[in-house]
Amino acid sequence: MIREIKTLKDPVLRKTAHKIEKVTPELRKLIEDLFETMHAHNGVGLAAPQVGISKRLFVVEVEAHPEIPGSGVRYALINPEITQFSPEREVGQEGCLSIPGWRGDVERATRVVVRGMDGEGKRIKLEVEGYVARAMQHELDHLDGVLFIDKLIAPDRIWRVNESEDEETV
Ligand code: NI
């Protein structure tokens, strides 16, 4: 089921999301809906608060080969935590499905270690880099009520894009 994506004016985006105690059938359905909603908007990441559910859960799916749909790895992370940030950082552009039509420059760690549970409730530890690392840092921020516009490298490093350019949005 494609869910409605909440935008900037919705206070749910500014809340600290609640820890998930148990993987229930409702939660599994929410994970599927997050993927479906993200795909419908050509996104590569989506956090539960973005569909109005204030829970610590996000999904990320970045295509390994953009020309081959389905070549990416699907990540669903429950109660995620970043336990290590690389000292190396880089500036890159980000967009957000909750702030459609805008992109901005944000500095992030190039590699992170993420711990949490997968969609089955199994404990996992991931080491990710590059765009997946950026997307996970962006999604984790959503669980703490933080948006990329809070982290611009300078106030003027934000710009508008038209819909066809609005890709790789998280
Ligand atoms: Ni976002």
mmCIF file with all atom_site columns, C-alpha atoms and ligand atoms in Angstrom:
data_model
loop_
_atom_site.group_PDB
_atom_site.id
_atom_site.type_symbol
_atom_site.label_atom_id
_atom_site.label_alt_id
_atom_site.label_comp_id
_atom_site.label_asym_id
_atom_site.label_entity_id
_atom_site.label_seq_id
_atom_site.pdbx_PDB_ins_code
_atom_site.Cartn_x
_atom_site.Cartn_y
_atom_site.Cartn_z
_atom_site.occupancy
_atom_site.B_iso_or_equiv
_atom_site.pdbx_formal_charge
_atom_site.auth_seq_id
_atom_site.auth_comp_id
_atom_site.auth_asym_id
_atom_site.auth_atom_id
_atom_site.pdbx_PDB_model_num
ATOM   1   C  CA . MET A 1 1   ? 0.000  0.000   0.000   1.00 0.00 ? 1   MET A CA 1
ATOM   2   C  CA . ILE A 1 2   ? 1.374  3.381   -0.979  1.00 0.00 ? 2   ILE A CA 1
ATOM   3   C  CA . ARG A 1 3   ? 1.179  5.703   2.016   1.00 0.00 ? 3   ARG A CA 1
ATOM   4   C  CA . GLU A 1 4   ? 0.983  9.469   2.047   1.00 0.00 ? 4   GLU A CA 1
ATOM   5   C  CA . ILE A 1 5   ? 4.340  11.153  2.524   1.00 0.00 ? 5   ILE A CA 1
ATOM   6   C  CA . LYS A 1 6   ? 4.306  13.860  5.162   1.00 0.00 ? 6   LYS A CA 1
ATOM   7   C  CA . THR A 1 7   ? 5.966  17.131  4.256   1.00 0.00 ? 7   THR A CA 1
ATOM   8   C  CA . LEU A 1 8   ? 7.779  19.849  6.135   1.00 0.00 ? 8   LEU A CA 1
ATOM   9   C  CA . LYS A 1 9   ? 4.751  21.411  7.804   1.00 0.00 ? 9   LYS A CA 1
ATOM   10  C  CA . ASP A 1 10  ? 3.815  18.147  9.545   1.00 0.00 ? 10  ASP A CA 1
ATOM   11  C  CA . PRO A 1 11  ? 5.067  18.114  13.169  1.00 0.00 ? 11  PRO A CA 1
ATOM   12  C  CA . VAL A 1 12  ? 5.637  14.318  13.026  1.00 0.00 ? 12  VAL A CA 1
ATOM   13  C  CA . LEU A 1 13  ? 8.866  15.022  11.112  1.00 0.00 ? 13  LEU A CA 1
ATOM   14  C  CA . ARG A 1 14  ? 10.256 16.917  14.105  1.00 0.00 ? 14  ARG A CA 1
ATOM   15  C  CA . LYS A 1 15  ? 9.530  14.300  16.769  1.00 0.00 ? 15  LYS A CA 1
ATOM   16  C  CA . THR A 1 16  ? 11.941 11.787  18.257  1.00 0.00 ? 16  THR A CA 1
ATOM   17  C  CA . ALA A 1 17  ? 10.583 8.462   17.050  1.00 0.00 ? 17  ALA A CA 1
ATOM   18  C  CA . HIS A 1 18  ? 9.786  5.629   19.482  1.00 0.00 ? 18  HIS A CA 1
ATOM   19  C  CA . LYS A 1 19  ? 11.811 2.486   19.883  1.00 0.00 ? 19  LYS A CA 1
ATOM   20  C  CA . ILE A 1 20  ? 10.199 -0.646  18.427  1.00 0.00 ? 20  ILE A CA 1
ATOM   21  C  CA . GLU A 1 21  ? 9.675  -3.413  20.983  1.00 0.00 ? 21  GLU A CA 1
ATOM   22  C  CA . LYS A 1 22  ? 8.567  -6.244  18.753  1.00 0.00 ? 22  LYS A CA 1
ATOM   23  C  CA . VAL A 1 23  ? 8.356  -7.251  15.101  1.00 0.00 ? 23  VAL A CA 1
ATOM   24  C  CA . THR A 1 24  ? 4.633  -7.758  14.552  1.00 0.00 ? 24  THR A CA 1
ATOM   25  C  CA . PRO A 1 25  ? 2.702  -8.497  11.351  1.00 0.00 ? 25  PRO A CA 1
ATOM   26  C  CA . GLU A 1 26  ? 1.699  -4.802  11.332  1.00 0.00 ? 26  GLU A CA 1
ATOM   27  C  CA . LEU A 1 27  ? 5.352  -3.821  11.407  1.00 0.00 ? 27  LEU A CA 1
ATOM   28  C  CA . ARG A 1 28  ? 6.202  -6.165  8.522   1.00 0.00 ? 28  ARG A CA 1
ATOM   29  C  CA . LYS A 1 29  ? 3.351  -4.602  6.551   1.00 0.00 ? 29  LYS A CA 1
ATOM   30  C  CA . LEU A 1 30  ? 4.710  -1.149  7.345   1.00 0.00 ? 30  LEU A CA 1
ATOM   31  C  CA . ILE A 1 31  ? 8.150  -2.194  6.031   1.00 0.00 ? 31  ILE A CA 1
ATOM   32  C  CA . GLU A 1 32  ? 6.588  -3.416  2.761   1.00 0.00 ? 32  GLU A CA 1
ATOM   33  C  CA . ASP A 1 33  ? 4.602  -0.186  2.513   1.00 0.00 ? 33  ASP A CA 1
ATOM   34  C  CA . LEU A 1 34  ? 7.737  1.892   3.053   1.00 0.00 ? 34  LEU A CA 1
ATOM   35  C  CA . PHE A 1 35  ? 9.457  0.120   0.141   1.00 0.00 ? 35  PHE A CA 1
ATOM   36  C  CA . GLU A 1 36  ? 6.360  0.471   -2.040  1.00 0.00 ? 36  GLU A CA 1
ATOM   37  C  CA . THR A 1 37  ? 5.917  4.155   -1.184  1.00 0.00 ? 37  THR A CA 1
ATOM   38  C  CA . MET A 1 38  ? 9.624  4.841   -1.728  1.00 0.00 ? 38  MET A CA 1
ATOM   39  C  CA . HIS A 1 39  ? 9.581  3.115   -5.143  1.00 0.00 ? 39  HIS A CA 1
ATOM   40  C  CA . ALA A 1 40  ? 6.443  5.005   -6.176  1.00 0.00 ? 40  ALA A CA 1
ATOM   41  C  CA . HIS A 1 41  ? 8.362  8.245   -5.600  1.00 0.00 ? 41  HIS A CA 1
ATOM   42  C  CA . ASN A 1 42  ? 11.671 7.031   -7.104  1.00 0.00 ? 42  ASN A CA 1
ATOM   43  C  CA . GLY A 1 43  ? 13.301 7.401   -3.721  1.00 0.00 ? 43  GLY A CA 1
ATOM   44  C  CA . VAL A 1 44  ? 16.248 5.465   -2.322  1.00 0.00 ? 44  VAL A CA 1
ATOM   45  C  CA . GLY A 1 45  ? 15.375 5.772   1.351   1.00 0.00 ? 45  GLY A CA 1
ATOM   46  C  CA . LEU A 1 46  ? 12.344 6.375   3.532   1.00 0.00 ? 46  LEU A CA 1
ATOM   47  C  CA . ALA A 1 47  ? 11.871 6.561   7.291   1.00 0.00 ? 47  ALA A CA 1
ATOM   48  C  CA . ALA A 1 48  ? 8.655  5.635   9.135   1.00 0.00 ? 48  ALA A CA 1
ATOM   49  C  CA . PRO A 1 49  ? 8.047  9.201   10.438  1.00 0.00 ? 49  PRO A CA 1
ATOM   50  C  CA . GLN A 1 50  ? 7.855  10.328  6.802   1.00 0.00 ? 50  GLN A CA 1
ATOM   51  C  CA . VAL A 1 51  ? 4.606  8.383   6.484   1.00 0.00 ? 51  VAL A CA 1
ATOM   52  C  CA . GLY A 1 52  ? 3.367  9.669   9.834   1.00 0.00 ? 52  GLY A CA 1
ATOM   53  C  CA . ILE A 1 53  ? 4.475  6.711   11.981  1.00 0.00 ? 53  ILE A CA 1
ATOM   54  C  CA . SER A 1 54  ? 6.754  7.867   14.770  1.00 0.00 ? 54  SER A CA 1
ATOM   55  C  CA . LYS A 1 55  ? 8.761  4.633   15.090  1.00 0.00 ? 55  LYS A CA 1
ATOM   56  C  CA . ARG A 1 56  ? 12.470 3.890   14.750  1.00 0.00 ? 56  ARG A CA 1
ATOM   57  C  CA . LEU A 1 57  ? 12.475 2.213   11.363  1.00 0.00 ? 57  LEU A CA 1
ATOM   58  C  CA . PHE A 1 58  ? 13.758 3.091   7.921   1.00 0.00 ? 58  PHE A CA 1
ATOM   59  C  CA . VAL A 1 59  ? 14.362 1.442   4.559   1.00 0.00 ? 59  VAL A CA 1
ATOM   60  C  CA . VAL A 1 60  ? 17.134 2.125   2.052   1.00 0.00 ? 60  VAL A CA 1
ATOM   61  C  CA . GLU A 1 61  ? 17.572 0.679   -1.403  1.00 0.00 ? 61  GLU A CA 1
ATOM   62  C  CA . VAL A 1 62  ? 20.264 1.971   -3.704  1.00 0.00 ? 62  VAL A CA 1
ATOM   63  C  CA . GLU A 1 63  ? 20.644 0.348   -7.110  1.00 0.00 ? 63  GLU A CA 1
ATOM   64  C  CA . ALA A 1 64  ? 24.089 -1.186  -7.609  1.00 0.00 ? 64  ALA A CA 1
ATOM   65  C  CA . HIS A 1 65  ? 23.653 -0.498  -11.324 1.00 0.00 ? 65  HIS A CA 1
ATOM   66  C  CA . PRO A 1 66  ? 21.137 2.275   -11.959 1.00 0.00 ? 66  PRO A CA 1
ATOM   67  C  CA . GLU A 1 67  ? 20.346 0.828   -15.409 1.00 0.00 ? 67  GLU A CA 1
ATOM   68  C  CA . ILE A 1 68  ? 19.331 -2.513  -13.859 1.00 0.00 ? 68  ILE A CA 1
ATOM   69  C  CA . PRO A 1 69  ? 16.248 -2.167  -11.662 1.00 0.00 ? 69  PRO A CA 1
ATOM   70  C  CA . GLY A 1 70  ? 16.377 -4.547  -8.724  1.00 0.00 ? 70  GLY A CA 1
ATOM   71  C  CA . SER A 1 71  ? 20.178 -4.754  -8.703  1.00 0.00 ? 71  SER A CA 1
ATOM   72  C  CA . GLY A 1 72  ? 20.408 -2.951  -5.389  1.00 0.00 ? 72  GLY A CA 1
ATOM   73  C  CA . VAL A 1 73  ? 20.399 -4.285  -1.861  1.00 0.00 ? 73  VAL A CA 1
ATOM   74  C  CA . ARG A 1 74  ? 17.279 -3.710  0.203   1.00 0.00 ? 74  ARG A CA 1
ATOM   75  C  CA . TYR A 1 75  ? 17.863 -2.691  3.782   1.00 0.00 ? 75  TYR A CA 1
ATOM   76  C  CA . ALA A 1 76  ? 15.143 -2.454  6.412   1.00 0.00 ? 76  ALA A CA 1
ATOM   77  C  CA . LEU A 1 77  ? 16.520 -1.341  9.760   1.00 0.00 ? 77  LEU A CA 1
ATOM   78  C  CA . ILE A 1 78  ? 14.685 -1.394  13.080  1.00 0.00 ? 78  ILE A CA 1
ATOM   79  C  CA . ASN A 1 79  ? 16.026 0.618   16.045  1.00 0.00 ? 79  ASN A CA 1
ATOM   80  C  CA . PRO A 1 80  ? 19.156 1.497   14.062  1.00 0.00 ? 80  PRO A CA 1
ATOM   81  C  CA . GLU A 1 81  ? 22.173 3.122   15.671  1.00 0.00 ? 81  GLU A CA 1
ATOM   82  C  CA . ILE A 1 82  ? 25.358 4.344   14.068  1.00 0.00 ? 82  ILE A CA 1
ATOM   83  C  CA . THR A 1 83  ? 28.176 3.037   16.245  1.00 0.00 ? 83  THR A CA 1
ATOM   84  C  CA . GLN A 1 84  ? 31.092 4.262   14.135  1.00 0.00 ? 84  GLN A CA 1
ATOM   85  C  CA . PHE A 1 85  ? 31.597 7.196   11.812  1.00 0.00 ? 85  PHE A CA 1
ATOM   86  C  CA . SER A 1 86  ? 34.672 7.323   9.572   1.00 0.00 ? 86  SER A CA 1
ATOM   87  C  CA . PRO A 1 87  ? 36.895 10.331  10.186  1.00 0.00 ? 87  PRO A CA 1
ATOM   88  C  CA . GLU A 1 88  ? 36.748 10.928  6.432   1.00 0.00 ? 88  GLU A CA 1
ATOM   89  C  CA . ARG A 1 89  ? 33.813 13.102  5.498   1.00 0.00 ? 89  ARG A CA 1
ATOM   90  C  CA . GLU A 1 90  ? 32.529 14.410  2.206   1.00 0.00 ? 90  GLU A CA 1
ATOM   91  C  CA . VAL A 1 91  ? 30.107 16.987  0.955   1.00 0.00 ? 91  VAL A CA 1
ATOM   92  C  CA . GLY A 1 92  ? 27.371 15.696  -1.317  1.00 0.00 ? 92  GLY A CA 1
ATOM   93  C  CA . GLN A 1 93  ? 23.943 16.763  -2.440  1.00 0.00 ? 93  GLN A CA 1
ATOM   94  C  CA . GLU A 1 94  ? 20.816 15.440  -0.771  1.00 0.00 ? 94  GLU A CA 1
ATOM   95  C  CA . GLY A 1 95  ? 17.128 15.674  -1.314  1.00 0.00 ? 95  GLY A CA 1
ATOM   96  C  CA . CYS A 1 96  ? 14.257 14.440  0.816   1.00 0.00 ? 96  CYS A CA 1
ATOM   97  C  CA . LEU A 1 97  ? 10.867 13.017  -0.160  1.00 0.00 ? 97  LEU A CA 1
ATOM   98  C  CA . SER A 1 98  ? 9.396  15.205  2.603   1.00 0.00 ? 98  SER A CA 1
ATOM   99  C  CA . ILE A 1 99  ? 10.907 18.358  1.053   1.00 0.00 ? 99  ILE A CA 1
ATOM   100 C  CA . PRO A 1 100 ? 10.117 17.748  -2.621  1.00 0.00 ? 100 PRO A CA 1
ATOM   101 C  CA . GLY A 1 101 ? 11.838 19.854  -5.249  1.00 0.00 ? 101 GLY A CA 1
ATOM   102 C  CA . TRP A 1 102 ? 14.777 20.961  -3.118  1.00 0.00 ? 102 TRP A CA 1
ATOM   103 C  CA . ARG A 1 103 ? 18.338 19.757  -2.896  1.00 0.00 ? 103 ARG A CA 1
ATOM   104 C  CA . GLY A 1 104 ? 21.215 20.913  -0.754  1.00 0.00 ? 104 GLY A CA 1
ATOM   105 C  CA . ASP A 1 105 ? 24.831 20.219  0.121   1.00 0.00 ? 105 ASP A CA 1
ATOM   106 C  CA . VAL A 1 106 ? 25.424 18.266  3.323   1.00 0.00 ? 106 VAL A CA 1
ATOM   107 C  CA . GLU A 1 107 ? 28.656 16.909  4.802   1.00 0.00 ? 107 GLU A CA 1
ATOM   108 C  CA . ARG A 1 108 ? 28.540 13.301  6.023   1.00 0.00 ? 108 ARG A CA 1
ATOM   109 C  CA . ALA A 1 109 ? 30.933 10.560  7.093   1.00 0.00 ? 109 ALA A CA 1
ATOM   110 C  CA . THR A 1 110 ? 31.946 8.490   4.055   1.00 0.00 ? 110 THR A CA 1
ATOM   111 C  CA . ARG A 1 111 ? 31.663 5.185   5.979   1.00 0.00 ? 111 ARG A CA 1
ATOM   112 C  CA . VAL A 1 112 ? 29.540 4.167   8.947   1.00 0.00 ? 112 VAL A CA 1
ATOM   113 C  CA . VAL A 1 113 ? 28.843 1.086   11.025  1.00 0.00 ? 113 VAL A CA 1
ATOM   114 C  CA . VAL A 1 114 ? 25.136 0.638   11.662  1.00 0.00 ? 114 VAL A CA 1
ATOM   115 C  CA . ARG A 1 115 ? 23.683 -1.756  14.225  1.00 0.00 ? 115 ARG A CA 1
ATOM   116 C  CA . GLY A 1 116 ? 20.058 -2.625  14.675  1.00 0.00 ? 116 GLY A CA 1
ATOM   117 C  CA . MET A 1 117 ? 17.559 -5.301  13.704  1.00 0.00 ? 117 MET A CA 1
ATOM   118 C  CA . ASP A 1 118 ? 16.565 -6.386  10.230  1.00 0.00 ? 118 ASP A CA 1
ATOM   119 C  CA . GLY A 1 119 ? 12.964 -6.775  9.091   1.00 0.00 ? 119 GLY A CA 1
ATOM   120 C  CA . GLU A 1 120 ? 12.806 -10.220 10.745  1.00 0.00 ? 120 GLU A CA 1
ATOM   121 C  CA . GLY A 1 121 ? 13.907 -8.889  14.108  1.00 0.00 ? 121 GLY A CA 1
ATOM   122 C  CA . LYS A 1 122 ? 17.394 -10.393 13.838  1.00 0.00 ? 122 LYS A CA 1
ATOM   123 C  CA . ARG A 1 123 ? 20.297 -8.322  15.207  1.00 0.00 ? 123 ARG A CA 1
ATOM   124 C  CA . ILE A 1 124 ? 22.560 -7.069  12.439  1.00 0.00 ? 124 ILE A CA 1
ATOM   125 C  CA . LYS A 1 125 ? 25.692 -5.010  11.994  1.00 0.00 ? 125 LYS A CA 1
ATOM   126 C  CA . LEU A 1 126 ? 26.410 -3.366  8.665   1.00 0.00 ? 126 LEU A CA 1
ATOM   127 C  CA . GLU A 1 127 ? 29.435 -1.527  7.376   1.00 0.00 ? 127 GLU A CA 1
ATOM   128 C  CA . VAL A 1 128 ? 28.398 0.728   4.541   1.00 0.00 ? 128 VAL A CA 1
ATOM   129 C  CA . GLU A 1 129 ? 30.049 3.422   2.485   1.00 0.00 ? 129 GLU A CA 1
ATOM   130 C  CA . GLY A 1 130 ? 29.400 5.942   -0.226  1.00 0.00 ? 130 GLY A CA 1
ATOM   131 C  CA . TYR A 1 131 ? 25.828 6.737   -1.130  1.00 0.00 ? 131 TYR A CA 1
ATOM   132 C  CA . VAL A 1 132 ? 24.355 4.002   1.113   1.00 0.00 ? 132 VAL A CA 1
ATOM   133 C  CA . ALA A 1 133 ? 26.246 5.486   4.082   1.00 0.00 ? 133 ALA A CA 1
ATOM   134 C  CA . ARG A 1 134 ? 24.927 8.936   3.218   1.00 0.00 ? 134 ARG A CA 1
ATOM   135 C  CA . ALA A 1 135 ? 21.356 7.662   2.856   1.00 0.00 ? 135 ALA A CA 1
ATOM   136 C  CA . MET A 1 136 ? 21.505 5.831   6.206   1.00 0.00 ? 136 MET A CA 1
ATOM   137 C  CA . GLN A 1 137 ? 22.817 8.908   8.024   1.00 0.00 ? 137 GLN A CA 1
ATOM   138 C  CA . HIS A 1 138 ? 20.007 10.950  6.451   1.00 0.00 ? 138 HIS A CA 1
ATOM   139 C  CA . GLU A 1 139 ? 17.357 8.347   7.425   1.00 0.00 ? 139 GLU A CA 1
ATOM   140 C  CA . LEU A 1 140 ? 18.666 8.005   10.965  1.00 0.00 ? 140 LEU A CA 1
ATOM   141 C  CA . ASP A 1 141 ? 18.360 11.771  11.345  1.00 0.00 ? 141 ASP A CA 1
ATOM   142 C  CA . HIS A 1 142 ? 14.663 11.443  10.440  1.00 0.00 ? 142 HIS A CA 1
ATOM   143 C  CA . LEU A 1 143 ? 14.204 9.233   13.531  1.00 0.00 ? 143 LEU A CA 1
ATOM   144 C  CA . ASP A 1 144 ? 15.494 12.094  15.681  1.00 0.00 ? 144 ASP A CA 1
ATOM   145 C  CA . GLY A 1 145 ? 13.439 14.824  14.039  1.00 0.00 ? 145 GLY A CA 1
ATOM   146 C  CA . VAL A 1 146 ? 16.400 16.170  12.063  1.00 0.00 ? 146 VAL A CA 1
ATOM   147 C  CA . LEU A 1 147 ? 16.167 17.127  8.378   1.00 0.00 ? 147 LEU A CA 1
ATOM   148 C  CA . PHE A 1 148 ? 18.903 17.751  5.821   1.00 0.00 ? 148 PHE A CA 1
ATOM   149 C  CA . ILE A 1 149 ? 17.995 21.445  5.706   1.00 0.00 ? 149 ILE A CA 1
ATOM   150 C  CA . ASP A 1 150 ? 19.262 21.624  9.319   1.00 0.00 ? 150 ASP A CA 1
ATOM   151 C  CA . LYS A 1 151 ? 22.693 20.419  8.189   1.00 0.00 ? 151 LYS A CA 1
ATOM   152 C  CA . LEU A 1 152 ? 23.455 22.429  5.054   1.00 0.00 ? 152 LEU A CA 1
ATOM   153 C  CA . ILE A 1 153 ? 27.149 23.313  4.798   1.00 0.00 ? 153 ILE A CA 1
ATOM   154 C  CA . ALA A 1 154 ? 26.045 26.927  4.341   1.00 0.00 ? 154 ALA A CA 1
ATOM   155 C  CA . PRO A 1 155 ? 22.584 28.538  4.436   1.00 0.00 ? 155 PRO A CA 1
ATOM   156 C  CA . ASP A 1 156 ? 22.718 29.341  0.732   1.00 0.00 ? 156 ASP A CA 1
ATOM   157 C  CA . ARG A 1 157 ? 23.709 25.806  -0.360  1.00 0.00 ? 157 ARG A CA 1
ATOM   158 C  CA . ILE A 1 158 ? 20.153 24.799  -1.194  1.00 0.00 ? 158 ILE A CA 1
ATOM   159 C  CA . TRP A 1 159 ? 18.507 24.996  -4.584  1.00 0.00 ? 159 TRP A CA 1
ATOM   160 C  CA . ARG A 1 160 ? 15.372 23.994  -6.445  1.00 0.00 ? 160 ARG A CA 1
ATOM   161 C  CA . VAL A 1 161 ? 15.205 21.181  -8.978  1.00 0.00 ? 161 VAL A CA 1
ATOM   162 C  CA . ASN A 1 162 ? 12.431 20.234  -11.332 1.00 0.00 ? 162 ASN A CA 1
ATOM   163 C  CA . GLU A 1 163 ? 10.763 16.860  -11.025 1.00 0.00 ? 163 GLU A CA 1
ATOM   164 C  CA . SER A 1 164 ? 12.839 15.045  -13.670 1.00 0.00 ? 164 SER A CA 1
ATOM   165 C  CA . GLU A 1 165 ? 16.061 15.926  -11.834 1.00 0.00 ? 165 GLU A CA 1
ATOM   166 C  CA . ASP A 1 166 ? 14.636 15.030  -8.445  1.00 0.00 ? 166 ASP A CA 1
ATOM   167 C  CA . GLU A 1 167 ? 16.169 11.591  -8.162  1.00 0.00 ? 167 GLU A CA 1
ATOM   168 C  CA . GLU A 1 168 ? 18.038 9.635   -5.484  1.00 0.00 ? 168 GLU A CA 1
ATOM   169 C  CA . THR A 1 169 ? 15.835 11.307  -2.940  1.00 0.00 ? 169 THR A CA 1
ATOM   170 C  CA . VAL A 1 170 ? 15.745 10.127  0.645   1.00 0.00 ? 170 VAL A CA 1
HETATM 171 NI NI . NI  B 2 .   ? 14.482 12.471  3.917   1.00 0.00 ? 1   NI  B NI 1
#
